[in-house]
Tab-separated table of C-alpha atoms in Angstrom:
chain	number	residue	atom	x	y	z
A	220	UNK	CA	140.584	125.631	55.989
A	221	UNK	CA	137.918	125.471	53.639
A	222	UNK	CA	138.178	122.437	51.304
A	223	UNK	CA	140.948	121.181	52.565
A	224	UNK	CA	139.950	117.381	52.558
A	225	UNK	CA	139.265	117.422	49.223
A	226	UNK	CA	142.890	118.672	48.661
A	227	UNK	CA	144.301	116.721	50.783
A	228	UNK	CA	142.979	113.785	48.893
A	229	UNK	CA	143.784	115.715	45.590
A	230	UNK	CA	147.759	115.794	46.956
A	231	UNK	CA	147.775	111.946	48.464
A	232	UNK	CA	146.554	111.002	44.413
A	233	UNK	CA	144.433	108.294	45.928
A	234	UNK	CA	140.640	107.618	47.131
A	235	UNK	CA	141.622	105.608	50.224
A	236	UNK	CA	144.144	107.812	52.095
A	237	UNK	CA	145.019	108.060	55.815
A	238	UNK	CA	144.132	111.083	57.388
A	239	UNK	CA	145.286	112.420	60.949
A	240	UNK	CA	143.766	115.225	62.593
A	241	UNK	CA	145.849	116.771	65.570
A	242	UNK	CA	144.341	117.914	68.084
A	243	UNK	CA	140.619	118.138	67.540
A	244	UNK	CA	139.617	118.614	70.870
A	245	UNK	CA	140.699	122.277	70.318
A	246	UNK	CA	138.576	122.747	67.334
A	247	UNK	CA	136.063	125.815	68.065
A	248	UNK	CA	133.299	127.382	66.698
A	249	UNK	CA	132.822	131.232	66.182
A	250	UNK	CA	131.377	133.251	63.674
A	251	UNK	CA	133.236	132.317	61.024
A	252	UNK	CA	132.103	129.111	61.160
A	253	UNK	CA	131.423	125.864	63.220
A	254	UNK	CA	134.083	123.245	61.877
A	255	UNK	CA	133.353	120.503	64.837
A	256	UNK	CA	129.542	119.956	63.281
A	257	UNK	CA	131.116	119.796	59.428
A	258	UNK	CA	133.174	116.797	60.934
A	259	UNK	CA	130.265	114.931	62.071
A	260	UNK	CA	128.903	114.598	58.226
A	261	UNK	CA	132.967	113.510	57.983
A	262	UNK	CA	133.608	111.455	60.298
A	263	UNK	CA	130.330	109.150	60.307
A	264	UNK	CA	130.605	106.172	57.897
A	265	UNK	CA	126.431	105.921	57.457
A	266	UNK	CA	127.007	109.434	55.481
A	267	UNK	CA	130.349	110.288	54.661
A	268	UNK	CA	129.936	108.005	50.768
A	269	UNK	CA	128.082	111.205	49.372
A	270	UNK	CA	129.933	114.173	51.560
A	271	UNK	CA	128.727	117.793	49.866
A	272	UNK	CA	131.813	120.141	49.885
A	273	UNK	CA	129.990	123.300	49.820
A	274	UNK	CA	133.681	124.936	49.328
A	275	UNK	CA	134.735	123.273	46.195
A	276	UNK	CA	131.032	122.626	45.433
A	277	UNK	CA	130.742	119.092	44.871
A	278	UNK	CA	129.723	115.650	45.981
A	279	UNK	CA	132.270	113.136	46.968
A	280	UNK	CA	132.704	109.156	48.398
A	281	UNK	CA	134.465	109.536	52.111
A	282	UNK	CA	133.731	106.163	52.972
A	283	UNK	CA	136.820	104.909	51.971
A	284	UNK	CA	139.333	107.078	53.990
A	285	UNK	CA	140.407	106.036	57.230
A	286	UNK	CA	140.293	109.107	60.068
A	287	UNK	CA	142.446	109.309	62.718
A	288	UNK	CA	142.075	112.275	64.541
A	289	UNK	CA	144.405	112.825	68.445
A	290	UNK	CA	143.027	114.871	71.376
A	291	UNK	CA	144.494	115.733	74.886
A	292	UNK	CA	140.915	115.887	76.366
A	293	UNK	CA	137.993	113.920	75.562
A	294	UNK	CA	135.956	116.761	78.227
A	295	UNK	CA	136.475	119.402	74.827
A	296	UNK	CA	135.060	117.576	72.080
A	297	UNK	CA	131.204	118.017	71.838
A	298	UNK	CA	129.178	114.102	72.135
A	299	UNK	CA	127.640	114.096	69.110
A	300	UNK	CA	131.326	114.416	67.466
A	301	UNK	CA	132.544	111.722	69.797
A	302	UNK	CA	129.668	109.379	69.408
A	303	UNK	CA	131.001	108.887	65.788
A	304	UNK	CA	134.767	107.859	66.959
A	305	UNK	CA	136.361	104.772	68.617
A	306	UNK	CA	138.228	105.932	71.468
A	307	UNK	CA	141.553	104.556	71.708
A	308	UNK	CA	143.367	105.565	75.526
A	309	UNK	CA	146.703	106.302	75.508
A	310	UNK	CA	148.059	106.637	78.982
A	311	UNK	CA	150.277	109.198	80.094
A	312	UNK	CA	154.134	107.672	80.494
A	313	UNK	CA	154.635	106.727	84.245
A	314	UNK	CA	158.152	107.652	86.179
A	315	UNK	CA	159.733	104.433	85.323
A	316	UNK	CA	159.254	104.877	81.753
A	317	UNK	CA	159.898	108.750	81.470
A	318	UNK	CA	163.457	107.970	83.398
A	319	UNK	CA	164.399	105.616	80.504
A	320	UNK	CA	163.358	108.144	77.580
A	321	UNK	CA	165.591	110.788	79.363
A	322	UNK	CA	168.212	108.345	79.783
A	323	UNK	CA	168.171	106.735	76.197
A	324	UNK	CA	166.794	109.423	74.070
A	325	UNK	CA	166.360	113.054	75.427
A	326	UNK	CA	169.795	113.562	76.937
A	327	UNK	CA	171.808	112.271	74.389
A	328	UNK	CA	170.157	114.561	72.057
A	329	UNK	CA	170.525	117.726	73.765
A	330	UNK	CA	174.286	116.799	74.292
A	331	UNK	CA	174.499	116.866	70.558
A	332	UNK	CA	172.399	120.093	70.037
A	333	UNK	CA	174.961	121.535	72.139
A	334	UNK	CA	177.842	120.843	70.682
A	335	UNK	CA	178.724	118.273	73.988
A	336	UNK	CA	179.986	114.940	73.946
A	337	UNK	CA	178.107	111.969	75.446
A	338	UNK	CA	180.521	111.874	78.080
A	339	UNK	CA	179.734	115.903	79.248
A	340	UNK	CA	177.923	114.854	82.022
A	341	UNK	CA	176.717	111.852	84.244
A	342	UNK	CA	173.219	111.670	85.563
A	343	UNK	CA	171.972	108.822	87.686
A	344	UNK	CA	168.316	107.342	87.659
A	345	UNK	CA	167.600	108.499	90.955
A	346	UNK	CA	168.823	111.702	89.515
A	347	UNK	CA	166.327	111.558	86.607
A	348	UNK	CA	163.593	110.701	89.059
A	349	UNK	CA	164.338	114.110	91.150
A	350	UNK	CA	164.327	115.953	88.713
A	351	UNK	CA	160.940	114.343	86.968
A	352	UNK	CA	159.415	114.915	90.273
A	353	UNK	CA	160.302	118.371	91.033
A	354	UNK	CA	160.325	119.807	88.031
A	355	UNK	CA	157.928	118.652	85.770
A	356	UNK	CA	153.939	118.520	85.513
A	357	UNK	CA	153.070	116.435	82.731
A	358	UNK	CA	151.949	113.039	81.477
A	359	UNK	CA	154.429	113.549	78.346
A	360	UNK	CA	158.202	114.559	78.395
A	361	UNK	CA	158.176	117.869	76.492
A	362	UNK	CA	158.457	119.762	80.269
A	363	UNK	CA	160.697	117.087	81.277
A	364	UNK	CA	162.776	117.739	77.012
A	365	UNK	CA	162.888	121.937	77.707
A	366	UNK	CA	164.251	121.225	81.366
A	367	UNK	CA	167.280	118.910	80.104
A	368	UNK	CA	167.820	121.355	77.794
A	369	UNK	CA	168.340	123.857	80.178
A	370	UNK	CA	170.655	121.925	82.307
A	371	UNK	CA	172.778	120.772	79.007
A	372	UNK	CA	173.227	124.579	78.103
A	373	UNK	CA	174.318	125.702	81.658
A	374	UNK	CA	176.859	122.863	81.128
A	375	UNK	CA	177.772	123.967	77.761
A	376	UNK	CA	178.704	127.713	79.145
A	377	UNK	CA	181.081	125.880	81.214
A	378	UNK	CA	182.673	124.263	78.940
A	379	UNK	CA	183.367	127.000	76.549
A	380	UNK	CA	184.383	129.655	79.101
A	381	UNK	CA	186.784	127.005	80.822
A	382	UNK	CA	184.962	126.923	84.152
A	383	UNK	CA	185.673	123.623	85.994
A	384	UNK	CA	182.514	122.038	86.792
A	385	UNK	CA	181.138	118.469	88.432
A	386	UNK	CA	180.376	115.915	85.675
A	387	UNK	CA	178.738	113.571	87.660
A	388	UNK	CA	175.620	115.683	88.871
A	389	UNK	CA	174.069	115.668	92.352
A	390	UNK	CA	170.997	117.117	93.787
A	391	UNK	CA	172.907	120.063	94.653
A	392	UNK	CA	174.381	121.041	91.533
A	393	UNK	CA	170.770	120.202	90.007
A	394	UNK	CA	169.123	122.906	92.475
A	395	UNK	CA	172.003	125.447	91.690
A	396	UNK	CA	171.527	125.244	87.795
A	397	UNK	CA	167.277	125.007	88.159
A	398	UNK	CA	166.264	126.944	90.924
A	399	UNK	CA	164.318	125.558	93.955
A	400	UNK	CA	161.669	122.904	93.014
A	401	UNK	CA	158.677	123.894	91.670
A	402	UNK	CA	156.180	121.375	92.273
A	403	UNK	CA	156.150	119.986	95.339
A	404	UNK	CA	154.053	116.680	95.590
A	405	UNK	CA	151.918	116.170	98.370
A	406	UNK	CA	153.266	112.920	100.408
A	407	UNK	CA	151.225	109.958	101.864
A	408	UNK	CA	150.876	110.426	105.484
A	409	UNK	CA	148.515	107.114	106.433
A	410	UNK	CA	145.534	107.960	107.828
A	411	UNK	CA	146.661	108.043	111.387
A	412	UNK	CA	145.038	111.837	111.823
A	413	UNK	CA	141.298	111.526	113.079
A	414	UNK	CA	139.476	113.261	110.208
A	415	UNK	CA	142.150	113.478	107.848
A	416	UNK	CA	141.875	110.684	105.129
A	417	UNK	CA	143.893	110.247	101.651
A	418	UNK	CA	141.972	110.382	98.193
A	419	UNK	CA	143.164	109.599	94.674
A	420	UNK	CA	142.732	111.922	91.824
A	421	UNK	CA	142.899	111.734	88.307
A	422	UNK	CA	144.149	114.853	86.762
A	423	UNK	CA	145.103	115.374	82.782
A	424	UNK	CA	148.718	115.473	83.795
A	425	UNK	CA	148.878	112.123	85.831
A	426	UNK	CA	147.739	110.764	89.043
A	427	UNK	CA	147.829	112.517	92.259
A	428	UNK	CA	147.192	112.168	95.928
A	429	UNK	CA	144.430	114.483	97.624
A	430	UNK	CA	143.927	115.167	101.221
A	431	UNK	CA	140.089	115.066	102.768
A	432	UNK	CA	140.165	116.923	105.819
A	433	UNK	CA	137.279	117.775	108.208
A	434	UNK	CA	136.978	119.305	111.522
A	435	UNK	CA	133.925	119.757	114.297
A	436	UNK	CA	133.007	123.089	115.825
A	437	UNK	CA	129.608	123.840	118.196
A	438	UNK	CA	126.773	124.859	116.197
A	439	UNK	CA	123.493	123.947	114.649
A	440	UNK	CA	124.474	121.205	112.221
A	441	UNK	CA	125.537	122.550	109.356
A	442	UNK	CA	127.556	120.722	106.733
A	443	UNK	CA	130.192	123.197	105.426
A	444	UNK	CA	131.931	122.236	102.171
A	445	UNK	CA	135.107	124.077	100.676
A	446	UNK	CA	138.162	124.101	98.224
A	447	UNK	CA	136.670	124.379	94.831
A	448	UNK	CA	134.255	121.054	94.654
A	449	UNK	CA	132.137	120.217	91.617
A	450	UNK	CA	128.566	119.824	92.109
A	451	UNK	CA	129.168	115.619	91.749
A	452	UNK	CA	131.589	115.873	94.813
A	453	UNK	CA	129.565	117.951	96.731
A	454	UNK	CA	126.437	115.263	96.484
A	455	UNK	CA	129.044	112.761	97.834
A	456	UNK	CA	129.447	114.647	101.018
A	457	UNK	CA	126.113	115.261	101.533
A	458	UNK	CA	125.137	111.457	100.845
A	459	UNK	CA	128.259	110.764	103.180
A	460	UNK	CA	126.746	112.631	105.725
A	461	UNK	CA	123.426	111.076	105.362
A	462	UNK	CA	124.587	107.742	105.566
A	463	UNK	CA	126.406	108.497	108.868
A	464	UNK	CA	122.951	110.076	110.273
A	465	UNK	CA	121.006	107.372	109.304
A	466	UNK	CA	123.103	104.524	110.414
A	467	UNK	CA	123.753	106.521	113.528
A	468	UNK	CA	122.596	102.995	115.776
A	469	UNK	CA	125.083	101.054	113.487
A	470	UNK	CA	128.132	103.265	114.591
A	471	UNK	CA	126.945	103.787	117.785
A	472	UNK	CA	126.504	107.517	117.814
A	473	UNK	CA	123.909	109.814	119.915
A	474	UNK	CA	121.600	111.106	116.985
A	475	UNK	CA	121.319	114.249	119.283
A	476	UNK	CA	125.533	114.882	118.425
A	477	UNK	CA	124.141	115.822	114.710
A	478	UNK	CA	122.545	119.156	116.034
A	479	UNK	CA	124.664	119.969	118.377
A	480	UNK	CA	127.890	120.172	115.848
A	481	UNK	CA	128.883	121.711	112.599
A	482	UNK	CA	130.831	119.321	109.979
A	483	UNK	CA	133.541	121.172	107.921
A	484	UNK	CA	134.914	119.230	104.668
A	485	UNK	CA	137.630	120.782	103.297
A	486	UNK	CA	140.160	119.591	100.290
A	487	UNK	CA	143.363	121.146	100.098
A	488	UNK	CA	144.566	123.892	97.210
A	489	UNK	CA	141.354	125.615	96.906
A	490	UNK	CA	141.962	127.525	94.035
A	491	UNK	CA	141.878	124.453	91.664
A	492	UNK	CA	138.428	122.869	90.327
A	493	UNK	CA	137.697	119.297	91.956
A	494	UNK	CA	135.181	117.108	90.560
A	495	UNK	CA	134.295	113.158	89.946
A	496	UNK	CA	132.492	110.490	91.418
A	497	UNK	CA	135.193	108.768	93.038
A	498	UNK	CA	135.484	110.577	96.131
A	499	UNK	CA	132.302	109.348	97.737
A	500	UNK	CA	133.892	106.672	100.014
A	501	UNK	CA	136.875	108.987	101.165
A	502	UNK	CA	134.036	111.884	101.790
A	503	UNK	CA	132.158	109.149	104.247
């Protein structure tokens, strides 16, 4: 909104406020205007003491406000804009810690949106944990929030129409009320499977597993890569497979075997982008 610092300062009544913006890594640009290169003049303390508002058309000493601005994504945000920040990381929660804001926090507060008391229902940590797992996608708990909500209000239906119903919930009652699982999470298998070797991957929503799998067929020597790679994990599989070729007398392999067979790489759900430099050691 145009002028809107200036206001804001106008409304806090004081030179040296605090100011938070949300989410800045979806700020955009389009033709009304590009409000991610205005924040660089913002933002950077060597300018920011004589700041032009060309809104409210006059001068004014930023230096003195402290910016705090939140983002999801760093990958959004253009460098220039980022070069003038310090970047504070804020992990996502992991399952330990989600279990005890359900516990503590989330549950009894949907009991009392509902009209329930705290002793509606009984849900156990491994119960938590199932349902984190299966149902939720997120480093945060709002997925995790809108899914005890859900349960609370099936249990809440119950209650008012008389039905009798299990207060101490199992896995059963937890698949009746939200349906099969939804995200199914891909378990470690060892790498006992010739060809078959387990990655890590970071993802915005948490950590996952990723499977590397590759397979031989007759041919000319072709290195086949698929399942959505970026152009940083494709270099890793071809350096991979130039280190194998050229420390072929090291691993005691027939340099002739390299024209004779066709390498596949292939990692699973192809439909999502994979990139990042971390993947060159499970590629080789």
């Amino acid at each position: 909104i145009p002028g809107h610092i200036i206001s804001g300062i106008k409304r806090a009544g004081t030179m040296n406020p605090v100011f938070l913006f949300d989410e800045i890594d979806k700020m955009g640009n389009d033709y009304r205007g590009d409000p991610a290169s205005a924040m660089l003049e913002v933002l950077d303390p060597e300018q920011n003491n004589a700041f032009y508002d060309n809104f409210v058309e006059h001068e004014f000493d930023l230096s003195k406000v402290l910016f705090i601005a939140t983002a999801n994504t760093t990958s959004t945000i253009s460098p220039a804009l980022l070069d003038r920040m310090e970047l504070i990381n804020v992990s996502g929660y992991i399952i330990e810690e989600k279990v005890e804001i359900a516990r503590r926090h989330l549950l009894p507060k949907e009991l009392k949106n509902h009209g329930l008391g705290t002793d509606a229902i009984k849900v156990s940590k491994k119960l938590f944990e199932y349902m984190i797992e299966n149902y939720t996608h997120e480093s945060g708990v709002r997925e995790l929030d809108k899914t005890l909500a859900k349960l609370v209000r099936v249990i809440a239906r119950k209650v008012a129409i008389g039905d009798a119903y299990n207060k101490t919930l199992t896995v059963k009652d937890i698949e009746d009320i939200l349906g099969v699982p939804r995200y199914i999470k891909d378990k470690y298998q060892g790498n006992e499977f010739a060809g078959v070797v387990t990655g890590l991957a970071w993802t915005a929503v948490g950590g996952e597993i990723l499977f590397v799998e590759t397979s031989l067929s007759k041919g000319k020597g072709n290195l086949t890569l698929t399942g959505n790679l970026g152009d940083v994990m494709k270099e890793s599989a071809v350096i991979a497979m130039e280190y194998i070729k050229s420390h072929s007398d090291l691993l005691q392999l027939n340099p002739e075997i390299f024209e004779k067979w066709n390498v596949h790489i292939h990692v699973p759900e192809g439909a999502i982008p994979k990139d990042g430099p971390s993947a060159g050691v499970t590629m080789a």
